[in-house]
């Protein structure tokens, strides 16, 4: 693209907040509580913008902020154009957007188009009778031949995806909880309503959306049965009996994405700058790269960023991760831009999943995420290598853990309050207040202590972000795999930088790099000369300025 050509020619081009910057996911109930009710809120986030600016963040994605009965913690929306009372008011959201903007931070909301709450007025109307105005906003079907559910589709939260509605004698589709009925995206009226919802928020200054269950909103029109899972399918599918072939990722989803992209591209209005076009970031939960790439369309007409769940669910292993990144580099449409993340509110925290609560491993992982070609998303707490907090599944607030009873399904463990300091209340809430989910070990991980310590993970993350943002090679520069000893991953970014990371328990020597250590997970090495060889201890990584 023009931008790259200019960069290659050494012309300074304005940075893009979402391609060159670093984005940060906030779980609003758990970030900062301004009113001492134990629940994080929008005013609390505004009070903590200093931290995000200091860290170098250019955009935040807020997990659901809309009114909801909270059966699935906001992912069951009862009103798409308002703010959840637990989190504050529309004025609080406007104030957050404006205050963030003053610091160069854009705000993305979470849009949940796959399903509503069963208490949304559309569904309340839909269940009132078969000829109700909003009946076709949802997916209804008569029983199958055996009198049971219409087909074999499964809920992502366990059991059949169909719920019987006695009063009107039909099943409705709900691919998550029965109180989260799926919308019918074959209905043009649904499409029109969502266009309006997008425009409503863009007009308020929202810089885009993370789109929940983006890959699955359109289902097979004929409701064909899903085929059985086979041993060749991804490990994450192996606990299911059938593979979501007809119940998700249908080709027609791309019509909807193109439609939303034109709504986003068309948003301008008086005074809008080119960088103000809102972006669409998809929760594209597919587990094959060739299924992921189409979500970018041509690279200009569908999503701006499509989350890469192969990477999220990969082991912290050099061969595995390198193969995924090489696949992205080879398969991405022209003009499209990768995105990498290691943690989120469903998959858990990278410090535990990838790093097994070992800080050296977490630092190596963060160095990778922050130096790949693609937008990094950090999840609140990643910057201090916050691990999952072990919690008793018996008292889980997460409906999935309650439904399946499997401790590993408990997403509460990665949604606990941000530990700002080690005083009572953790700097998150008032000293005497009970946070909605418990803290982990406040002494072991908190922002204030790490801020005092230049060797901390917090400083490493901040310095990596700063280096990335000021170095064109680390933002726009090409990715190229370099020779590496077993267990290590070595890559070049642009002409000027190389990254070498040892993802193993034994030391290695990486050959062929000459320059100077710009940043290392061992901060003492910074500035050291590298002369054709660099030795890396276990789980050690360096960014080398070549030359
Ligand atoms: C997405 C969300 C998850 C939610 C589900 C149903 O996967 O990330 O938290 O439970 O959708 O909305
Ligand atoms: Mg509060």
XYZ file of C-alpha atoms and ligand atoms in Angstrom:
560
model
C 0.000 0.000 0.000
C 0.909 3.624 -0.294
C 1.860 3.757 3.373
C 4.467 1.008 2.995
C 5.934 2.569 -0.129
C 6.351 5.853 1.671
C 7.928 4.100 4.638
C 10.332 2.258 2.363
C 11.269 5.592 0.848
C 12.038 6.871 4.328
C 9.158 9.320 4.355
C 7.625 9.840 7.731
C 3.980 8.774 7.626
C 1.392 9.356 10.328
C 1.020 6.352 12.596
C -2.235 4.449 12.512
C -3.675 4.018 16.016
C -4.836 0.485 15.320
C -2.098 -0.863 13.003
C 0.942 0.736 14.628
C -0.398 1.040 18.141
C -1.100 -1.440 20.900
C -4.655 -2.209 21.957
C -5.835 -3.220 25.403
C -8.864 -5.220 26.475
C -10.676 -4.098 29.603
C -13.238 -6.193 31.454
C -15.155 -3.218 32.865
C -16.509 -4.965 35.958
C -12.942 -5.731 37.006
C -10.754 -2.758 36.114
C -11.516 0.030 38.576
C -14.500 0.713 40.831
C -15.147 4.439 41.305
C -18.156 4.209 43.619
C -17.147 1.482 46.058
C -19.891 -1.013 45.171
C -17.311 -3.694 44.404
C -18.036 -3.557 40.663
C -15.701 -1.843 38.246
C -17.312 0.930 36.227
C -16.792 3.421 33.418
C -15.860 6.299 35.723
C -13.247 3.991 37.253
C -11.715 3.349 33.844
C -11.570 7.095 33.233
C -9.696 7.566 36.510
C -7.137 4.980 35.396
C -6.416 6.401 31.949
C -3.090 7.659 33.293
C -1.924 4.065 33.525
C -2.901 3.305 29.932
C -1.284 6.446 28.594
C 1.885 5.725 30.580
C 1.907 2.216 29.112
C 1.565 3.560 25.564
C -1.840 2.096 24.708
C -3.657 3.583 21.676
C -7.031 1.888 21.928
C -9.170 0.000 24.415
C -11.821 -2.657 23.823
C -14.409 -2.732 26.563
C -16.182 -6.028 27.222
C -19.991 -5.537 27.126
C -21.251 -2.227 28.451
C -24.915 -2.540 27.506
C -27.919 -3.268 29.745
C -28.131 -6.981 30.453
C -29.594 -9.352 33.053
C -26.013 -10.706 33.228
C -26.877 -14.365 32.697
C -23.638 -14.340 30.662
C -22.134 -11.166 32.110
C -23.248 -8.702 29.488
C -23.178 -11.089 26.515
C -26.948 -11.267 26.876
C -27.952 -7.798 25.731
C -31.352 -6.356 26.603
C -30.825 -2.937 24.960
C -28.159 -2.225 22.330
C -28.236 1.554 22.633
C -27.723 2.187 26.342
C -25.288 1.643 29.209
C -25.521 -1.014 31.943
C -26.483 0.625 35.244
C -23.763 -1.333 37.119
C -21.167 0.418 34.937
C -22.594 3.936 34.950
C -24.545 6.127 32.557
C -24.362 7.253 28.954
C -22.752 10.457 30.263
C -20.021 8.358 31.883
C -19.384 6.593 28.587
C -19.302 9.877 26.659
C -16.895 11.279 29.245
C -14.662 8.214 28.999
C -14.559 8.403 25.198
C -13.681 12.100 25.310
C -11.056 11.789 28.052
C -9.439 8.816 26.343
C -9.396 10.658 23.053
C -7.497 13.554 24.641
C -4.752 11.062 25.475
C -4.705 9.526 22.006
C -6.671 6.466 23.132
C -9.677 5.271 21.096
C -12.550 3.279 22.586
C -14.029 0.129 21.030
C -17.238 -1.411 22.345
C -18.261 -5.053 22.291
C -21.120 -5.725 19.872
C -23.122 -8.916 20.369
C -25.062 -9.563 17.140
C -25.376 -13.354 17.317
C -27.979 -13.372 20.064
C -29.906 -11.147 22.443
C -31.051 -11.669 25.988
C -34.411 -13.417 26.272
C -35.454 -10.224 28.044
C -34.731 -8.059 24.998
C -38.055 -6.515 23.804
C -37.623 -8.292 20.427
C -37.632 -11.705 22.073
C -40.339 -10.786 24.553
C -42.485 -9.963 21.535
C -41.300 -13.001 19.541
C -42.532 -15.470 22.159
C -45.949 -13.829 22.335
C -47.223 -15.736 19.306
C -46.248 -17.249 15.992
C -47.395 -14.176 14.106
C -45.712 -11.662 16.421
C -43.914 -8.803 14.651
C -40.492 -9.956 15.874
C -41.060 -13.717 15.596
C -38.696 -13.950 12.604
C -35.997 -11.980 14.382
C -35.099 -15.367 15.876
C -34.601 -18.893 14.498
C -37.650 -21.096 15.078
C -38.228 -24.658 13.897
C -40.687 -27.490 14.497
C -39.504 -30.650 16.269
C -37.454 -33.166 14.299
C -38.965 -36.452 13.039
C -38.431 -38.133 16.417
C -40.227 -35.308 18.218
C -36.915 -33.976 19.627
C -34.799 -30.975 18.552
C -34.917 -29.991 14.843
C -31.295 -31.032 14.192
C -28.074 -32.085 15.950
C -26.570 -28.628 16.533
C -24.890 -28.186 19.897
C -24.759 -25.272 22.276
C -21.230 -23.967 22.845
C -22.123 -24.158 26.510
C -23.146 -27.860 26.380
C -26.271 -29.756 25.324
C -28.577 -29.155 22.365
C -28.619 -25.718 20.744
C -32.435 -25.871 20.669
C -34.855 -24.850 23.410
C -38.503 -25.912 23.334
C -41.051 -23.122 23.641
C -44.182 -24.778 24.909
C -46.621 -21.885 24.484
C -46.030 -21.515 20.742
C -45.094 -25.143 19.993
C -41.713 -24.589 18.335
C -38.043 -24.802 19.185
C -35.808 -21.719 19.102
C -32.076 -21.725 18.473
C -29.720 -20.678 21.286
C -26.089 -21.593 20.662
C -25.032 -20.399 24.122
C -27.469 -20.262 27.079
C -31.194 -20.861 26.499
C -31.628 -17.259 27.707
C -29.452 -16.079 24.779
C -31.679 -16.734 21.740
C -29.848 -16.526 18.385
C -30.959 -13.800 16.017
C -32.054 -14.702 12.485
C -29.537 -13.001 10.180
C -31.492 -14.087 7.105
C -34.056 -11.465 8.118
C -33.384 -8.068 6.501
C -35.099 -6.299 9.380
C -32.406 -7.662 11.740
C -29.704 -6.377 9.391
C -31.342 -2.949 9.256
C -31.586 -2.701 13.031
C -27.906 -3.478 13.433
C -26.898 -0.900 10.827
C -28.723 1.607 13.013
C -26.985 0.329 16.152
C -23.563 0.723 14.514
C -24.388 4.242 13.388
C -25.746 5.158 16.811
C -22.423 4.357 18.488
C -20.174 5.710 15.721
C -22.006 9.029 16.073
C -21.102 9.027 19.785
C -17.415 8.724 18.983
C -16.982 4.988 19.435
C -13.953 4.033 17.334
C -15.218 0.605 16.369
C -16.388 -2.723 17.688
C -15.101 -6.048 18.773
C -17.761 -8.273 17.267
C -18.801 -11.193 19.437
C -19.195 -14.627 17.789
C -18.535 -12.879 14.491
C -17.995 -16.090 12.555
C -21.282 -17.710 13.506
C -24.063 -15.177 13.151
C -25.433 -16.611 9.889
C -26.514 -20.262 10.019
C -27.381 -22.709 7.286
C -30.777 -21.722 5.953
C -31.853 -25.357 5.672
C -30.650 -26.187 9.205
C -28.651 -29.184 7.941
C -27.091 -31.478 10.574
C -23.471 -30.818 11.520
C -21.062 -33.669 10.615
C -19.209 -35.689 13.267
C -15.874 -34.453 14.606
C -12.943 -36.506 13.276
C -9.519 -37.111 14.842
C -8.043 -34.766 12.222
C -9.947 -31.795 13.674
C -8.332 -29.263 16.027
C -7.793 -30.377 19.611
C -10.265 -27.725 20.832
C -13.058 -29.511 18.932
C -12.344 -32.965 20.276
C -14.666 -32.712 23.280
C -17.653 -32.186 20.960
C -19.481 -34.881 18.989
C -20.189 -32.696 15.950
C -18.207 -30.034 14.144
C -19.852 -26.634 13.517
C -19.996 -26.742 9.715
C -23.617 -25.726 9.151
C -24.219 -23.973 12.479
C -21.306 -21.529 12.034
C -18.944 -19.931 9.519
C -21.365 -20.011 6.611
C -20.314 -18.165 3.437
C -23.206 -15.701 3.814
C -21.632 -14.167 6.931
C -19.382 -12.255 4.561
C -22.367 -10.363 3.114
C -23.051 -9.015 6.586
C -19.405 -8.102 7.176
C -19.209 -6.209 3.877
C -22.345 -4.374 4.826
C -20.916 -3.372 8.223
C -17.623 -2.369 6.631
C -19.426 0.043 4.360
C -21.317 1.471 7.334
C -17.961 1.956 9.101
C -16.223 3.388 6.036
C -19.155 5.692 5.410
C -18.974 7.163 8.867
C -17.441 10.564 8.654
C -19.346 13.660 9.450
C -18.054 17.172 9.773
C -14.482 17.423 10.982
C -13.710 13.694 10.664
C -10.066 12.914 9.955
C -8.956 9.944 7.822
C -7.820 8.104 10.976
C -11.317 8.420 12.376
C -12.864 5.644 10.322
C -14.143 3.111 12.849
C -12.674 -0.374 12.828
C -14.244 -3.821 13.033
C -12.435 -6.471 15.062
C -13.950 -9.928 14.900
C -14.092 -12.723 17.406
C -13.437 -15.086 14.501
C -13.349 -18.339 16.403
C -12.200 -20.698 13.671
C -9.380 -23.141 14.140
C -7.953 -23.388 10.617
C -5.965 -20.555 9.038
C -7.672 -20.980 5.686
C -10.977 -20.379 7.450
C -9.630 -17.267 9.172
C -8.267 -15.379 6.158
C -11.623 -14.888 4.390
C -12.795 -12.697 7.279
C -10.533 -9.983 5.922
C -12.333 -10.134 2.552
C -10.119 -8.483 -0.040
C -8.219 -6.842 2.809
C -10.316 -3.715 2.440
C -13.949 -4.721 2.510
C -14.604 -6.879 5.614
C -12.961 -6.949 9.062
C -9.983 -4.733 9.895
C -8.706 -7.340 12.342
C -9.726 -10.976 12.773
C -8.635 -12.506 16.080
C -6.383 -15.516 15.588
C -7.540 -18.302 17.924
C -5.044 -20.777 16.517
C -2.372 -18.555 17.999
C -4.253 -18.071 21.279
C -4.630 -21.825 21.695
C -1.146 -22.749 20.495
C 1.376 -23.949 23.045
C 4.210 -21.573 23.870
C 6.419 -23.570 21.546
C 8.719 -22.228 18.845
C 7.763 -24.615 16.033
C 4.029 -24.358 16.694
C 3.860 -20.592 16.923
C 6.266 -19.977 14.068
C 4.193 -22.178 11.764
C 1.039 -20.207 12.582
C 2.714 -16.857 11.984
C 4.260 -18.077 8.728
C 0.798 -19.270 7.683
C -0.648 -15.829 8.404
C 2.144 -14.124 6.475
C 1.605 -16.411 3.485
C -2.178 -16.377 3.474
C -3.184 -12.858 4.429
C -4.857 -10.900 1.613
C -3.029 -7.811 0.364
C -3.626 -4.797 2.627
C -4.901 -6.959 5.471
C -3.250 -6.720 8.860
C -2.622 -9.487 11.444
C -3.584 -9.366 15.116
C -2.057 -11.346 17.971
C -3.134 -11.863 21.529
C -2.398 -14.317 24.316
C -5.169 -13.667 26.819
C -8.825 -12.823 26.930
C -11.878 -13.158 29.155
C -12.706 -16.625 27.781
C -9.380 -18.303 27.044
C -7.709 -17.226 30.285
C -4.504 -15.370 30.970
C -1.291 -16.002 29.042
C 0.721 -16.010 32.272
C -1.060 -19.226 33.198
C -2.086 -20.852 29.902
C 1.162 -20.264 28.024
C 3.581 -19.645 30.871
C 2.317 -21.969 33.610
C 2.593 -19.126 36.116
C 6.327 -18.819 35.427
C 7.252 -15.181 34.989
C 10.235 -15.822 32.711
C 7.977 -17.632 30.259
C 5.371 -14.903 30.465
C 8.022 -12.281 29.648
C 9.171 -14.285 26.623
C 5.556 -14.576 25.458
C 4.936 -10.847 25.877
C 8.106 -10.056 23.935
C 6.762 -12.155 21.051
C 3.268 -10.661 21.073
C 4.697 -7.141 21.119
C 7.213 -7.661 18.293
C 5.288 -9.636 15.675
C 3.980 -7.970 12.530
C 0.408 -7.283 13.556
C -1.569 -5.432 16.169
C -0.985 -6.728 19.702
C -3.949 -6.872 22.061
C -3.072 -7.026 25.747
C -5.689 -8.119 28.278
C -5.781 -6.037 31.474
C -3.216 -7.543 33.851
C -1.006 -8.975 31.081
C 1.348 -6.061 31.677
C 2.122 -7.393 35.156
C 2.063 -11.067 34.037
C -1.051 -11.556 36.139
C -1.917 -15.270 36.359
C -5.380 -16.800 36.510
C -6.707 -16.786 40.065
C -7.606 -20.285 41.257
C -11.250 -20.218 42.397
C -13.673 -22.789 43.715
C -15.891 -23.851 40.776
C -18.707 -24.520 43.268
C -19.166 -20.789 43.717
C -18.567 -19.803 40.070
C -20.412 -16.809 38.694
C -19.617 -17.967 35.158
C -22.709 -19.733 33.794
C -20.563 -22.149 31.782
C -18.831 -23.550 34.859
C -22.198 -23.819 36.595
C -23.709 -25.622 33.614
C -20.931 -28.106 32.865
C -19.499 -28.458 36.372
C -16.003 -28.664 34.843
C -13.483 -26.591 36.835
C -11.530 -25.915 33.622
C -14.605 -24.169 32.197
C -14.617 -21.534 34.954
C -13.883 -18.227 33.232
C -14.091 -16.343 36.547
C -10.411 -17.201 37.048
C -9.356 -14.690 34.370
C -11.955 -12.013 35.185
C -10.824 -11.090 38.704
C -10.262 -7.446 39.703
C -7.133 -5.620 38.585
C -4.617 -5.531 41.447
C -3.425 -1.926 41.494
C -1.747 -2.006 44.932
C -1.543 -4.400 47.878
C -3.719 -2.374 50.274
C -7.205 -3.628 51.274
C -9.422 -3.164 48.210
C -6.357 -3.509 46.012
C -6.719 0.038 44.719
C -9.599 -1.467 42.719
C -12.382 -0.719 45.177
C -12.912 0.870 48.597
C -11.043 -0.758 51.475
C -14.149 -2.204 53.108
C -15.938 -3.236 49.920
C -16.274 -6.809 48.669
C -15.179 -7.041 45.040
C -17.616 -8.906 42.759
C -14.919 -11.562 42.207
C -12.079 -12.169 44.678
C -8.515 -10.931 44.218
C -5.620 -13.288 43.807
C -2.434 -12.726 45.808
C -2.213 -8.924 45.895
C 1.327 -9.013 47.228
C 2.608 -11.233 44.434
C 1.306 -9.127 41.545
C 0.270 -5.499 41.648
C 0.808 -2.484 39.437
C 2.248 -0.151 42.080
C 5.028 -2.515 43.149
C 6.045 -3.238 39.578
C 6.041 0.436 38.727
C 8.708 0.935 41.391
C 10.877 -1.802 39.942
C 12.635 -1.098 36.628
C 13.314 -4.827 36.171
C 9.591 -5.682 36.415
C 7.411 -7.117 33.684
C 5.426 -3.882 33.739
C 8.489 -1.887 32.693
C 9.455 -4.512 30.129
C 6.013 -4.251 28.527
C 6.042 -0.475 28.584
C 9.498 -0.314 27.030
C 8.599 -2.869 24.359
C 5.520 -0.827 23.460
C 7.554 2.381 23.304
C 10.239 0.791 21.131
C 7.600 -0.649 18.833
C 5.791 2.654 18.463
C 8.878 4.642 17.636
C 10.421 2.082 15.294
C 8.966 1.761 11.825
C 10.614 -1.655 11.354
C 8.773 -3.005 14.400
C 5.396 -1.701 13.285
C 5.252 -1.909 9.495
C 8.440 -3.856 8.719
C 8.147 -7.238 7.017
C 8.341 -10.463 9.033
C 10.941 -13.043 7.968
C 11.819 -16.260 9.763
C 15.562 -16.669 10.427
C 17.650 -19.764 11.217
C 17.224 -20.872 14.810
C 18.493 -23.681 17.029
C 15.891 -26.176 18.288
C 13.563 -24.609 20.838
C 14.208 -21.039 19.706
C 12.294 -18.740 17.364
C 14.205 -16.045 15.500
C 12.720 -13.517 13.109
C 13.602 -10.304 11.388
C 11.376 -7.234 11.338
C 12.111 -4.961 8.439
C 15.795 -4.450 7.685
C 16.769 -3.094 11.053
C 15.601 -5.476 13.791
C 15.663 -9.125 14.755
C 13.919 -10.908 17.603
C 15.381 -14.056 19.131
C 13.464 -15.974 21.807
C 14.374 -19.204 23.514
C 11.216 -21.149 24.384
C 12.999 -24.001 26.102
C 14.580 -25.008 29.400
C 18.136 -25.210 28.058
C 20.348 -22.375 26.870
C 20.929 -21.932 23.130
C 23.193 -19.881 20.907
C 21.635 -18.047 17.981
C 24.067 -17.341 15.161
C 24.010 -14.802 12.377
C 22.903 -11.673 14.258
C 25.116 -8.625 14.614
C 24.150 -5.400 16.306
C 23.112 -4.355 19.773
C 20.493 -5.571 22.280
C 17.703 -2.981 22.172
C 15.541 -4.740 24.777
C 15.917 -8.070 26.522
C 13.799 -10.012 28.977
C 17.007 -9.776 31.046
C 17.144 -5.998 31.230
C 20.804 -6.053 32.218
C 21.753 -7.020 28.660
C 20.421 -3.907 26.995
C 23.016 -2.063 24.990
C 25.278 -5.125 24.832
C 26.968 -5.657 21.492
C 25.976 -8.762 19.527
C 28.699 -10.027 17.256
C 27.363 -12.769 15.001
C 26.127 -14.820 17.954
C 23.865 -14.322 20.918
C 23.497 -16.790 23.759
C 20.044 -17.055 25.311
C 19.315 -18.632 28.660
C 16.123 -20.665 29.218
C 13.013 -18.644 28.285
C 15.115 -15.609 27.454
C 14.371 -13.242 24.567
C 16.088 -10.252 22.988
C 15.220 -7.624 20.416
C 18.385 -6.847 18.463
C 18.929 -3.598 16.571
C 20.938 -4.875 13.601
C 23.900 -3.097 12.192
C -18.182 -14.918 23.101
C -17.739 -14.186 24.339
C -18.054 -15.031 25.532
C -19.546 -15.251 25.587
C -20.039 -15.849 24.290
C -21.528 -15.776 24.178
O -17.476 -16.094 22.908
O -16.403 -13.847 24.236
O -17.609 -14.440 26.713
O -19.870 -16.092 26.652
O -19.555 -15.154 23.174
O -21.920 -14.455 23.949
Mg -18.700 0.537 40.839
